[in-house]
XYZ file of C-alpha atoms in Angstrom:
680
model
C -96.849 -68.795 160.623
C -99.502 -66.791 162.448
C -102.181 -67.549 159.799
C -101.271 -71.205 160.022
C -101.716 -71.103 163.822
C -105.108 -69.387 163.447
C -106.275 -72.035 160.999
C -105.065 -74.762 163.351
C -106.900 -73.135 166.256
C -110.139 -72.831 164.294
C -109.793 -76.411 163.102
C -109.152 -77.737 166.590
C -112.186 -75.898 167.956
C -114.344 -77.310 165.182
C -113.053 -80.816 165.918
C -113.747 -80.393 169.624
C -117.310 -79.298 168.830
C -117.752 -82.312 166.574
C -116.371 -84.662 169.234
C -118.661 -83.155 171.855
C -121.622 -83.503 169.492
C -120.729 -87.169 168.972
C -120.545 -87.684 172.736
C -123.925 -85.987 173.223
C -125.426 -88.329 170.668
C -123.834 -91.241 172.477
C -125.328 -90.436 175.883
C -128.547 -88.883 174.681
C -127.696 -85.605 176.337
C -128.475 -87.024 179.799
C -127.086 -85.523 182.944
C -124.227 -87.704 184.175
C -123.897 -86.881 187.878
C -127.367 -87.827 189.155
C -128.782 -88.713 192.558
C -129.457 -92.322 191.587
C -125.890 -92.706 190.306
C -124.424 -91.138 193.445
C -126.425 -93.346 195.809
C -125.737 -96.504 193.808
C -122.027 -95.739 193.582
C -121.797 -95.040 197.308
C -123.653 -98.260 198.144
C -121.381 -100.379 195.960
C -118.344 -98.472 197.234
C -119.245 -99.219 200.857
C -119.383 -102.939 200.070
C -115.993 -102.685 198.361
C -114.621 -100.694 201.290
C -115.482 -103.427 203.803
C -114.148 -106.067 201.418
C -110.861 -104.266 200.786
C -110.319 -103.526 204.470
C -110.994 -107.156 205.349
C -108.618 -108.591 202.786
C -106.098 -105.774 203.095
C -105.629 -106.524 206.780
C -105.261 -110.207 205.951
C -102.925 -110.063 202.975
C -101.880 -106.460 202.293
C -103.465 -106.762 198.824
C -106.542 -104.819 197.725
C -108.257 -104.345 194.375
C -109.752 -101.292 192.668
C -112.733 -103.432 191.588
C -113.599 -100.958 188.832
C -114.779 -103.732 186.510
C -116.954 -105.192 189.234
C -118.368 -101.759 190.116
C -119.388 -101.088 186.522
C -120.939 -104.536 186.218
C -122.884 -104.398 189.490
C -123.958 -100.818 188.752
C -125.350 -101.916 185.403
C -127.241 -104.818 186.979
C -128.559 -102.566 189.753
C -129.771 -100.026 187.217
C -132.275 -102.571 185.907
C -134.432 -101.656 188.904
C -134.490 -97.976 187.876
C -137.483 -96.562 185.952
C -135.136 -95.635 183.090
C -131.787 -97.246 182.277
C -128.592 -95.409 183.084
C -126.422 -94.146 180.262
C -122.853 -95.375 179.691
C -121.590 -92.057 181.033
C -123.641 -92.448 184.218
C -122.118 -95.894 184.666
C -118.646 -94.372 184.374
C -119.462 -91.866 187.118
C -121.038 -94.620 189.234
C -117.943 -96.812 189.121
C -115.744 -93.765 189.756
C -117.653 -93.096 192.985
C -117.447 -96.764 193.969
C -113.677 -96.942 193.396
C -113.034 -93.715 195.320
C -115.067 -95.111 198.225
C -113.650 -98.627 198.117
C -109.907 -97.907 197.942
C -109.637 -95.683 201.016
C -108.385 -98.550 203.272
C -105.109 -98.546 201.354
C -104.938 -94.850 200.442
C -105.348 -93.789 204.081
C -103.024 -96.485 205.417
C -105.571 -98.538 207.373
C -103.973 -101.779 206.162
C -100.376 -100.711 206.761
C -99.650 -97.352 208.407
C -102.040 -97.495 211.354
C -101.283 -101.147 212.255
C -97.560 -100.308 212.048
C -97.985 -97.487 214.553
C -99.766 -99.956 216.828
C -96.697 -102.243 216.735
C -94.334 -99.648 218.204
C -92.406 -100.754 221.281
C -91.562 -98.137 223.901
C -88.347 -99.846 224.969
C -87.069 -100.370 221.436
C -88.557 -97.402 219.574
C -88.696 -94.785 222.324
C -92.443 -94.329 222.004
C -95.469 -96.309 223.120
C -97.774 -97.967 220.565
C -100.083 -95.441 218.918
C -103.711 -96.516 218.779
C -105.777 -93.744 217.229
C -109.227 -93.083 218.556
C -112.163 -92.899 216.166
C -111.817 -89.122 215.995
C -108.064 -89.393 215.552
C -108.491 -91.811 212.648
C -111.086 -89.461 211.138
C -108.602 -86.587 211.348
C -105.814 -88.637 209.773
C -108.097 -89.815 206.963
C -109.268 -86.273 206.229
C -105.631 -85.190 206.073
C -104.769 -87.560 203.212
C -108.129 -88.240 201.532
C -108.368 -85.346 199.080
C -104.821 -84.523 197.998
C -104.824 -87.183 195.275
C -108.279 -86.100 194.067
C -107.135 -82.533 193.399
C -103.948 -83.835 191.765
C -106.000 -85.809 189.243
C -107.147 -83.062 186.794
C -103.683 -81.709 185.891
C -102.208 -85.229 185.744
C -105.106 -86.283 183.489
C -104.212 -83.471 181.106
C -100.656 -84.769 180.929
C -100.908 -88.559 180.803
C -104.342 -89.165 179.238
C -104.802 -86.208 176.865
C -101.250 -85.334 175.881
C -99.322 -88.593 176.227
C -102.348 -90.885 175.772
C -101.003 -93.674 177.962
C -102.812 -97.005 177.752
C -104.037 -97.531 181.373
C -105.033 -101.152 180.591
C -107.509 -101.596 183.463
C -109.257 -98.318 182.687
C -109.385 -99.256 179.016
C -110.802 -102.696 179.827
C -113.485 -101.119 182.018
C -114.461 -98.854 179.131
C -114.693 -101.908 176.884
C -116.908 -103.660 179.412
C -119.223 -100.639 179.687
C -119.507 -100.439 175.900
C -120.535 -104.104 175.807
C -123.055 -103.781 178.646
C -124.708 -100.709 177.141
C -124.467 -101.909 173.528
C -122.589 -98.907 172.184
C -119.704 -98.907 169.690
C -116.444 -100.072 171.321
C -114.255 -97.218 172.536
C -111.470 -95.910 170.372
C -108.323 -97.129 172.128
C -105.886 -95.862 169.526
C -103.095 -93.406 170.249
C -104.053 -90.171 168.531
C -101.076 -88.236 167.266
C -102.959 -84.998 166.619
C -106.377 -83.360 166.634
C -108.350 -85.666 168.902
C -110.133 -88.723 167.548
C -109.050 -90.494 164.394
C -112.579 -90.924 163.120
C -112.721 -87.120 162.924
C -109.843 -86.986 160.482
C -106.476 -87.753 162.041
C -103.617 -88.770 159.861
C -101.457 -91.001 162.068
C -102.904 -93.744 164.221
C -101.001 -96.374 166.169
C -102.904 -99.114 167.992
C -102.144 -99.814 171.618
C -101.288 -103.459 172.279
C -104.039 -105.410 173.981
C -103.763 -105.065 177.762
C -102.000 -107.953 179.449
C -103.296 -107.617 182.975
C -106.111 -108.814 185.155
C -108.332 -106.499 183.175
C -107.812 -108.435 179.962
C -110.228 -111.073 181.212
C -113.112 -108.945 179.978
C -114.001 -110.278 176.563
C -116.792 -108.995 174.358
C -119.739 -110.819 175.885
C -122.633 -111.978 173.759
C -125.132 -109.099 173.906
C -127.577 -110.249 171.253
C -130.154 -110.905 173.978
C -129.379 -108.328 176.676
C -132.346 -109.163 178.912
C -131.414 -112.848 179.014
C -127.775 -111.912 179.623
C -128.813 -109.609 182.470
C -130.905 -112.316 184.145
C -128.055 -114.815 183.853
C -125.619 -112.250 185.256
C -127.857 -111.546 188.220
C -128.274 -115.254 188.859
C -124.528 -115.899 188.726
C -123.769 -112.959 191.004
C -126.432 -113.905 193.562
C -125.577 -117.602 193.846
C -121.826 -116.976 194.015
C -122.366 -114.264 196.640
C -124.631 -116.564 198.689
C -122.316 -119.583 198.541
C -119.269 -117.537 199.524
C -121.156 -115.788 202.328
C -122.497 -119.065 203.693
C -119.047 -120.620 203.679
C -117.623 -117.572 205.473
C -120.282 -117.779 208.189
C -119.680 -121.515 208.569
C -115.952 -120.876 208.959
C -116.674 -118.387 211.739
C -118.484 -121.030 213.812
C -116.141 -123.871 212.735
C -112.735 -122.201 212.211
C -110.998 -125.345 210.960
C -112.859 -124.903 207.651
C -110.515 -122.046 206.786
C -107.414 -123.571 208.381
C -106.881 -127.056 206.992
C -103.435 -128.555 207.749
C -101.821 -129.445 204.433
C -99.202 -131.969 205.591
C -100.253 -132.760 209.133
C -100.463 -130.797 212.367
C -96.683 -130.575 212.822
C -96.054 -128.630 209.609
C -99.195 -126.587 210.255
C -98.312 -125.545 213.794
C -94.511 -125.274 213.503
C -94.081 -124.173 209.870
C -97.468 -122.497 209.166
C -98.360 -124.751 206.215
C -102.151 -124.636 206.172
C -104.722 -124.215 203.427
C -107.620 -121.756 203.431
C -110.267 -122.932 200.915
C -111.840 -119.499 200.756
C -114.043 -118.908 197.718
C -113.128 -115.250 197.976
C -109.425 -116.046 197.658
C -110.254 -118.181 194.631
C -112.282 -115.285 193.194
C -109.371 -112.923 193.759
C -107.113 -115.359 191.938
C -109.501 -115.368 188.979
C -109.497 -111.573 188.877
C -105.725 -111.312 189.333
C -105.071 -113.830 186.565
C -102.852 -116.881 186.289
C -99.511 -115.088 185.639
C -99.812 -112.936 188.785
C -100.931 -115.801 191.038
C -98.142 -117.952 189.616
C -95.568 -115.284 190.549
C -97.076 -115.075 194.034
C -96.852 -118.834 194.562
C -93.313 -119.021 193.233
C -92.458 -116.499 195.925
C -94.363 -118.534 198.482
C -92.379 -121.669 197.609
C -89.019 -119.912 197.690
C -89.824 -118.069 200.919
C -91.644 -120.708 202.940
C -90.284 -123.983 201.557
C -86.628 -122.967 201.094
C -85.573 -119.781 202.888
C -87.682 -120.189 206.024
C -86.315 -123.686 206.887
C -82.815 -122.539 205.903
C -82.944 -119.545 208.267
C -84.393 -121.647 211.081
C -81.953 -124.550 210.886
C -78.940 -122.281 210.333
C -79.699 -120.380 213.543
C -80.244 -117.059 211.743
C -83.872 -116.931 212.961
C -83.972 -118.996 216.174
C -87.455 -117.963 217.341
C -90.802 -119.529 216.429
C -91.324 -119.510 212.660
C -94.290 -117.140 212.831
C -92.535 -114.571 215.020
C -91.956 -111.346 213.069
C -88.974 -110.351 215.244
C -86.895 -113.465 215.873
C -88.591 -116.049 213.665
C -88.009 -116.958 210.035
C -91.169 -115.118 209.010
C -89.566 -111.888 210.164
C -86.286 -112.952 208.523
C -87.755 -113.502 205.041
C -89.645 -110.211 205.413
C -86.383 -108.385 204.697
C -85.794 -110.300 201.474
C -89.351 -109.445 200.464
C -88.660 -105.763 201.123
C -85.502 -105.872 198.997
C -87.371 -107.506 196.113
C -90.201 -104.947 196.197
C -87.843 -101.989 196.301
C -85.629 -103.338 193.498
C -88.584 -104.206 191.276
C -90.333 -100.865 191.841
C -87.236 -98.729 191.367
C -86.062 -100.516 188.211
C -89.581 -100.310 186.778
C -89.445 -96.544 187.282
C -86.152 -96.095 185.402
C -87.646 -96.183 181.875
C -90.467 -93.922 183.031
C -88.039 -91.326 184.387
C -85.873 -91.624 181.269
C -88.881 -91.097 179.011
C -90.040 -88.085 181.017
C -86.574 -86.558 180.764
C -86.386 -87.214 177.030
C -89.893 -85.919 176.265
C -90.074 -83.014 178.689
C -86.487 -81.791 178.932
C -84.415 -82.922 175.991
C -87.008 -82.521 173.230
C -88.214 -79.197 174.628
C -84.630 -77.953 174.728
C -84.119 -79.018 171.117
C -87.370 -77.362 170.004
C -86.440 -74.120 171.760
C -83.054 -74.164 170.070
C -84.359 -74.978 166.593
C -87.583 -73.008 166.368
C -90.687 -71.453 167.876
C -92.281 -73.828 170.407
C -95.724 -72.269 169.983
C -96.802 -74.988 167.560
C -95.896 -77.657 170.116
C -98.039 -75.935 172.711
C -100.898 -75.634 170.236
C -100.629 -79.328 169.391
C -100.958 -80.238 173.073
C -104.008 -78.023 173.421
C -105.636 -79.498 170.315
C -105.858 -82.983 171.845
C -108.439 -81.963 174.468
C -111.912 -82.752 173.105
C -113.923 -81.739 176.169
C -115.464 -78.294 176.420
C -114.496 -76.070 179.382
C -117.870 -76.524 181.097
C -117.135 -80.270 181.403
C -113.567 -79.871 182.676
C -112.406 -79.126 186.215
C -111.344 -75.453 186.357
C -107.714 -74.979 187.279
C -108.685 -72.460 189.958
C -110.578 -75.273 191.715
C -107.464 -77.403 191.483
C -105.251 -74.642 192.862
C -107.502 -73.824 195.811
C -108.165 -77.503 196.468
C -104.499 -78.451 196.516
C -103.675 -75.541 198.802
C -106.518 -76.424 201.169
C -105.702 -80.148 201.210
C -101.988 -79.543 201.855
C -102.417 -76.845 204.508
C -105.429 -78.510 206.114
C -103.782 -81.934 205.968
C -100.605 -80.615 207.610
C -102.610 -79.059 210.450
C -104.697 -82.207 210.927
C -101.630 -84.463 211.087
C -100.106 -82.116 213.667
C -103.326 -82.177 215.731
C -103.536 -85.973 215.605
C -99.871 -86.844 216.270
C -98.444 -83.684 217.838
C -94.880 -82.379 217.660
C -93.500 -85.620 219.082
C -94.972 -87.522 216.158
C -94.007 -85.372 213.187
C -93.190 -81.713 212.682
C -95.550 -79.690 210.427
C -92.706 -78.831 208.073
C -91.977 -82.537 207.610
C -95.616 -83.259 206.784
C -95.584 -80.423 204.259
C -92.531 -81.958 202.585
C -94.371 -85.289 202.609
C -97.194 -83.764 200.568
C -94.723 -82.236 198.117
C -92.985 -85.587 197.720
C -96.378 -87.209 197.256
C -97.066 -84.916 194.329
C -93.767 -85.756 192.645
C -94.027 -89.476 193.290
C -97.639 -89.473 192.043
C -96.464 -88.441 188.588
C -93.974 -91.309 188.447
C -96.465 -93.804 189.839
C -99.249 -92.757 187.470
C -96.959 -93.015 184.462
C -95.839 -96.507 185.488
C -99.479 -97.474 186.013
C -100.490 -96.083 182.646
C -97.871 -98.130 180.858
C -97.686 -101.352 182.877
C -100.992 -101.461 184.838
C -98.946 -101.648 188.044
C -98.720 -98.734 190.459
C -95.418 -99.187 192.355
C -96.682 -97.421 195.483
C -94.817 -99.819 197.761
C -91.498 -98.727 196.285
C -92.556 -95.078 196.203
C -93.448 -95.181 199.886
C -90.043 -96.636 200.663
C -88.366 -93.819 198.708
C -90.179 -91.366 200.957
C -89.070 -93.263 204.059
C -85.451 -93.154 202.885
C -85.681 -89.414 202.350
C -87.194 -88.736 205.759
C -84.623 -90.911 207.480
C -82.127 -88.357 206.176
C -83.966 -85.128 206.999
C -85.462 -86.269 210.338
C -83.219 -89.107 211.583
C -84.115 -91.291 214.534
C -87.862 -90.541 214.533
C -89.651 -93.744 213.579
C -93.132 -92.245 213.917
C -92.292 -89.371 211.588
C -90.718 -91.772 209.114
C -93.843 -93.927 208.899
C -96.310 -91.025 208.813
C -94.418 -89.050 206.182
C -94.093 -92.156 204.027
C -97.820 -92.731 204.401
C -98.645 -89.175 203.349
C -96.539 -89.504 200.208
C -97.865 -92.965 199.367
C -101.486 -91.877 199.828
C -101.235 -89.276 197.075
C -99.564 -91.687 194.646
C -102.045 -94.476 195.378
C -105.147 -92.341 195.089
C -104.030 -90.433 192.005
C -103.234 -93.723 190.262
C -106.570 -95.351 191.027
C -108.521 -92.284 189.994
C -106.530 -91.960 186.762
C -107.761 -95.369 185.653
C -111.315 -94.075 186.113
C -110.554 -90.907 184.168
C -109.164 -93.026 181.327
C -112.445 -94.952 181.271
C -114.348 -91.678 181.218
C -112.188 -90.318 178.417
C -112.932 -93.350 176.230
C -116.684 -93.333 176.966
C -116.956 -89.504 176.674
C -117.963 -89.011 180.323
C -117.618 -85.605 181.910
C -114.339 -85.199 183.844
C -116.099 -82.690 186.089
C -118.825 -85.210 186.955
C -116.157 -87.786 187.754
C -114.336 -85.228 189.900
C -117.498 -84.635 191.956
C -117.896 -88.395 192.271
C -114.332 -88.782 193.524
C -114.907 -86.111 196.162
C -118.131 -87.550 197.597
C -116.778 -91.100 197.434
C -113.653 -90.131 199.374
C -115.719 -88.173 201.901
C -118.090 -91.040 202.714
C -115.261 -93.561 202.773
C -113.581 -91.635 205.586
C -116.526 -92.438 207.853
C -117.032 -96.003 206.620
C -113.378 -97.046 206.708
C -112.674 -95.448 210.082
C -115.741 -97.013 211.695
C -115.031 -100.442 210.215
C -111.370 -100.348 211.268
C -112.291 -99.252 214.791
C -114.732 -102.161 215.096
C -112.202 -104.658 213.737
C -109.562 -103.324 216.130
C -111.903 -103.786 219.085
C -112.999 -107.278 218.114
C -109.654 -108.666 216.906
C -105.976 -108.295 217.620
C -104.454 -106.302 214.746
C -101.939 -107.532 213.744
C -102.969 -110.986 214.938
C -103.904 -114.493 213.786
C -107.033 -113.436 211.905
C -105.627 -110.169 210.523
C -101.813 -110.336 210.332
C -101.541 -106.997 208.457
C -98.235 -108.018 206.802
C -97.513 -104.628 205.248
C -97.420 -103.088 208.736
C -94.235 -105.037 209.424
C -92.749 -103.790 206.159
C -93.312 -100.145 207.153
C -92.037 -100.605 210.703
C -89.150 -102.856 209.688
C -87.756 -100.374 207.176
C -88.154 -97.479 209.629
C -86.182 -99.419 212.250
C -83.532 -100.419 209.745
C -83.045 -96.815 208.642
C -82.683 -95.745 212.260
C -80.539 -98.593 213.619
C -78.859 -99.970 210.519
C -79.092 -103.494 211.989
C -80.339 -106.454 209.972
C -81.080 -110.005 211.127
C -78.123 -112.325 210.852
C -77.150 -113.147 207.237
C -80.276 -111.460 205.826
C -78.231 -108.659 204.227
C -76.457 -111.039 201.846
C -79.731 -112.573 200.717
C -81.292 -109.140 200.329
C -78.500 -108.037 197.996
C -78.659 -111.258 195.978
C -82.437 -111.180 195.511
C -82.442 -107.430 194.844
C -79.918 -107.895 192.034
C -81.816 -110.878 190.644
C -85.165 -109.081 190.536
C -83.633 -105.869 189.286
C -82.522 -107.888 186.253
C -85.929 -109.585 186.005
C -87.738 -106.234 186.225
C -85.454 -104.749 183.561
C -86.143 -107.688 181.230
C -89.883 -107.424 181.867
C -89.898 -103.676 181.180
C -87.870 -104.193 177.992
C -90.194 -106.901 176.673
C -93.282 -104.834 177.541
C -91.984 -101.787 175.722
C -91.166 -103.933 172.711
C -94.797 -105.083 172.671
C -93.886 -108.667 173.561
C -96.901 -110.859 174.220
C -94.940 -113.027 176.671
C -94.093 -110.200 179.081
C -96.879 -111.277 181.423
C -95.131 -114.631 181.997
C -91.979 -112.970 183.318
C -92.376 -113.049 187.127
C -93.635 -109.904 188.814
C -91.306 -108.878 191.624
C -94.072 -107.309 193.694
C -96.303 -110.398 193.406
C -93.305 -112.639 194.160
C -92.594 -110.591 197.303
C -96.250 -110.788 198.403
C -95.751 -114.572 198.457
C -93.061 -113.999 201.107
C -95.230 -111.688 203.209
C -98.218 -113.999 203.530
C -98.354 -117.540 204.849
C -98.932 -120.304 202.276
C -102.663 -120.451 203.031
C -103.230 -117.054 201.423
C -101.379 -117.858 198.203
C -102.523 -121.395 197.426
C -106.225 -120.587 197.096
C -105.422 -117.710 194.765
C -103.392 -120.072 192.606
C -106.473 -122.271 192.273
C -108.381 -119.223 191.042
C -105.618 -118.358 188.591
C -105.604 -121.916 187.214
C -109.387 -121.844 186.822
C -109.135 -118.557 184.933
C -106.415 -119.895 182.636
C -108.172 -123.196 181.883
C -111.550 -121.551 181.353
C -110.377 -118.966 178.857
C -108.027 -121.429 177.174
C -110.907 -123.821 176.664
C -113.711 -121.460 175.615
C -111.714 -118.439 174.418
C -111.931 -114.849 175.602
C -114.591 -113.876 173.095
C -116.966 -116.698 174.029
C -116.048 -116.637 177.701
C -116.950 -112.965 178.047
C -117.583 -111.707 181.560
C -119.332 -114.744 183.052
C -116.326 -115.894 185.047
C -115.643 -112.359 186.256
C -119.230 -112.144 187.543
C -118.838 -115.364 189.527
C -115.457 -114.242 190.893
C -116.944 -110.892 191.933
C -119.718 -112.674 193.816
C -117.172 -114.825 195.627
C -115.133 -111.783 196.705
C -118.091 -109.627 197.729
C -119.809 -112.498 199.563
C -116.987 -113.047 202.029
C -116.230 -109.342 202.375
C -119.821 -108.411 203.223
C -120.584 -111.387 205.463
C -117.370 -110.671 207.368
C -119.253 -107.685 208.775
C -121.730 -110.137 210.339
C -118.805 -112.053 211.822
C -117.465 -108.771 213.185
C -120.788 -108.000 214.893
C -120.950 -111.514 216.364
C -117.417 -111.173 217.712
C -118.251 -107.755 219.182
C -121.273 -109.271 220.969
C -119.064 -111.985 222.440
C -120.396 -114.822 220.284
C -117.462 -117.067 219.452
C -116.827 -120.317 217.614
C -119.345 -123.114 218.027
C -116.659 -125.803 217.901
C -112.872 -125.888 217.882
C -112.768 -129.436 216.561
C -109.763 -130.032 214.346
C -107.882 -126.940 215.564
C -105.158 -128.885 217.357
C -102.486 -127.227 215.247
C -103.328 -123.868 216.848
C -103.658 -122.016 213.551
C -107.405 -121.353 213.661
C -108.090 -117.647 213.969
C -111.377 -117.966 215.852
C -110.310 -120.519 218.465
C -108.309 -119.777 221.611
C -104.937 -121.466 221.238
């Protein structure tokens, strides 16, 4: 047995050396974390940060934009004296994603607006509006925990379990096309690393059925022509979207068109926002997701909202989040999200128990587990100098937890949350991150909304009656799960393209660090120029956080909402179970089973936010149905990216104009009172 182990060890080392040699040949031995890559990634990440903050405050929905980061980074590299390698592109998009997703990870689209909604008479504490320095302290407290969690989780879910991570896999496929290298090996390797180096058992992963699947193998026979066309498509789509956004600032009715007359627009909030960015988001999200969102919009706003209003269950104005039907259907949305997220986690938890507890117990009972440990070790193909040392992880986790606990205490004080409660929040964040990352790796959906609610439920038990502590602790736990999930997609891309995990780790750190400054400054400016939540930035997820915290404290629901919550929770628990079953059976039609989270988002946002995304989803479906994914390639994704980035970047100009006191040029057509830029 010992000789057999020695031979296995020698063989695994030889295979790792061969794999590393293959990777060196692939990237030409270039350094991966370079100054040009860092600066390019930070620049792209800042654009994504403004875009995600802008749309996150509007809809509660943000995007990793990893595909777009890799694409724009490749196009930008054409101005460099020498082209970047595929591995440099991986690091570049890792930096961009770490920078661009901070608005959600640090709670700027949910947690902080929720604290600003507190009512002293009802909640026992005045609204909390953090200063710039306070927001910096809060961001620093939660910005790095998920980064230091990433290396050990990578070892588990990418190297050992080899989960699919569809978006990360699709990004790797895109990078291989752009750089004209062999497509990445996306097979599950049962033993000894890569199958081309001599594995025996190989099982293909089903093609990803997510927004990432839109990336086909583009025609790269003439890369210079393709690059010029890509630049042209990105520039014109960016310019058109930006121009339309600026026009809508001076003439607000452009983005607030009454669908069925002024009465339904003003009293029932039925307007249409023909935003090219929303259409671009719909293209990126894909037709199945946008269809689920609009089904939710129809059920919530065309059926339940009138029912609640006319039955006297929500007697206030429809748009009122306290007494109106918008606040009433919010509770049904919350029930759907929690049911969908929790049911989606059941097979993940069951699999973890079976693989990590039951099978280990059987192996310990039946024989020596040393071979199992050796098999796990054999799957790592990176050399130690390219991995993140575990001592860095240990010191980093300790520093982020202790430092984060102290920072939260300094920002919010004892009246906000006790240090011991924050510490428990970090520990819960670590546990929930593992569940969230596993769900993301298998389904391409990180159920952070449900995970945050689990944390809120727990803290309602250990620190009852404190709404501020409930929201903050939930935000701490959600931040770790959100960040670890996003970064794991990047590490999957790096694993497939043979990029250095250590270089990606450095990129995640500097991206998170810069994003603290960018996100905090942008949010502070938005908060000064606009009412948040308000007509222009309703921040719907803020009401979800505050509503659940109040429910857990008071136990009071709006009239008759409890019955509907139970009914819809049961319905979507069944739907989520069916979807999970079909996905695990490899069913190609799983994507057409409604997504509970997307369905609930249709409840949270007014119809104007969902309809334009449906147009984008229909365009995506018709385009790829007509020309095929292979021929369609990435052209439509480029145009969609330009639409999204155009509005997100030009919104900064609108923010500056608003700060300088320059308002709308004309309020013509805004008689329905739904135009964000006009006084109503």
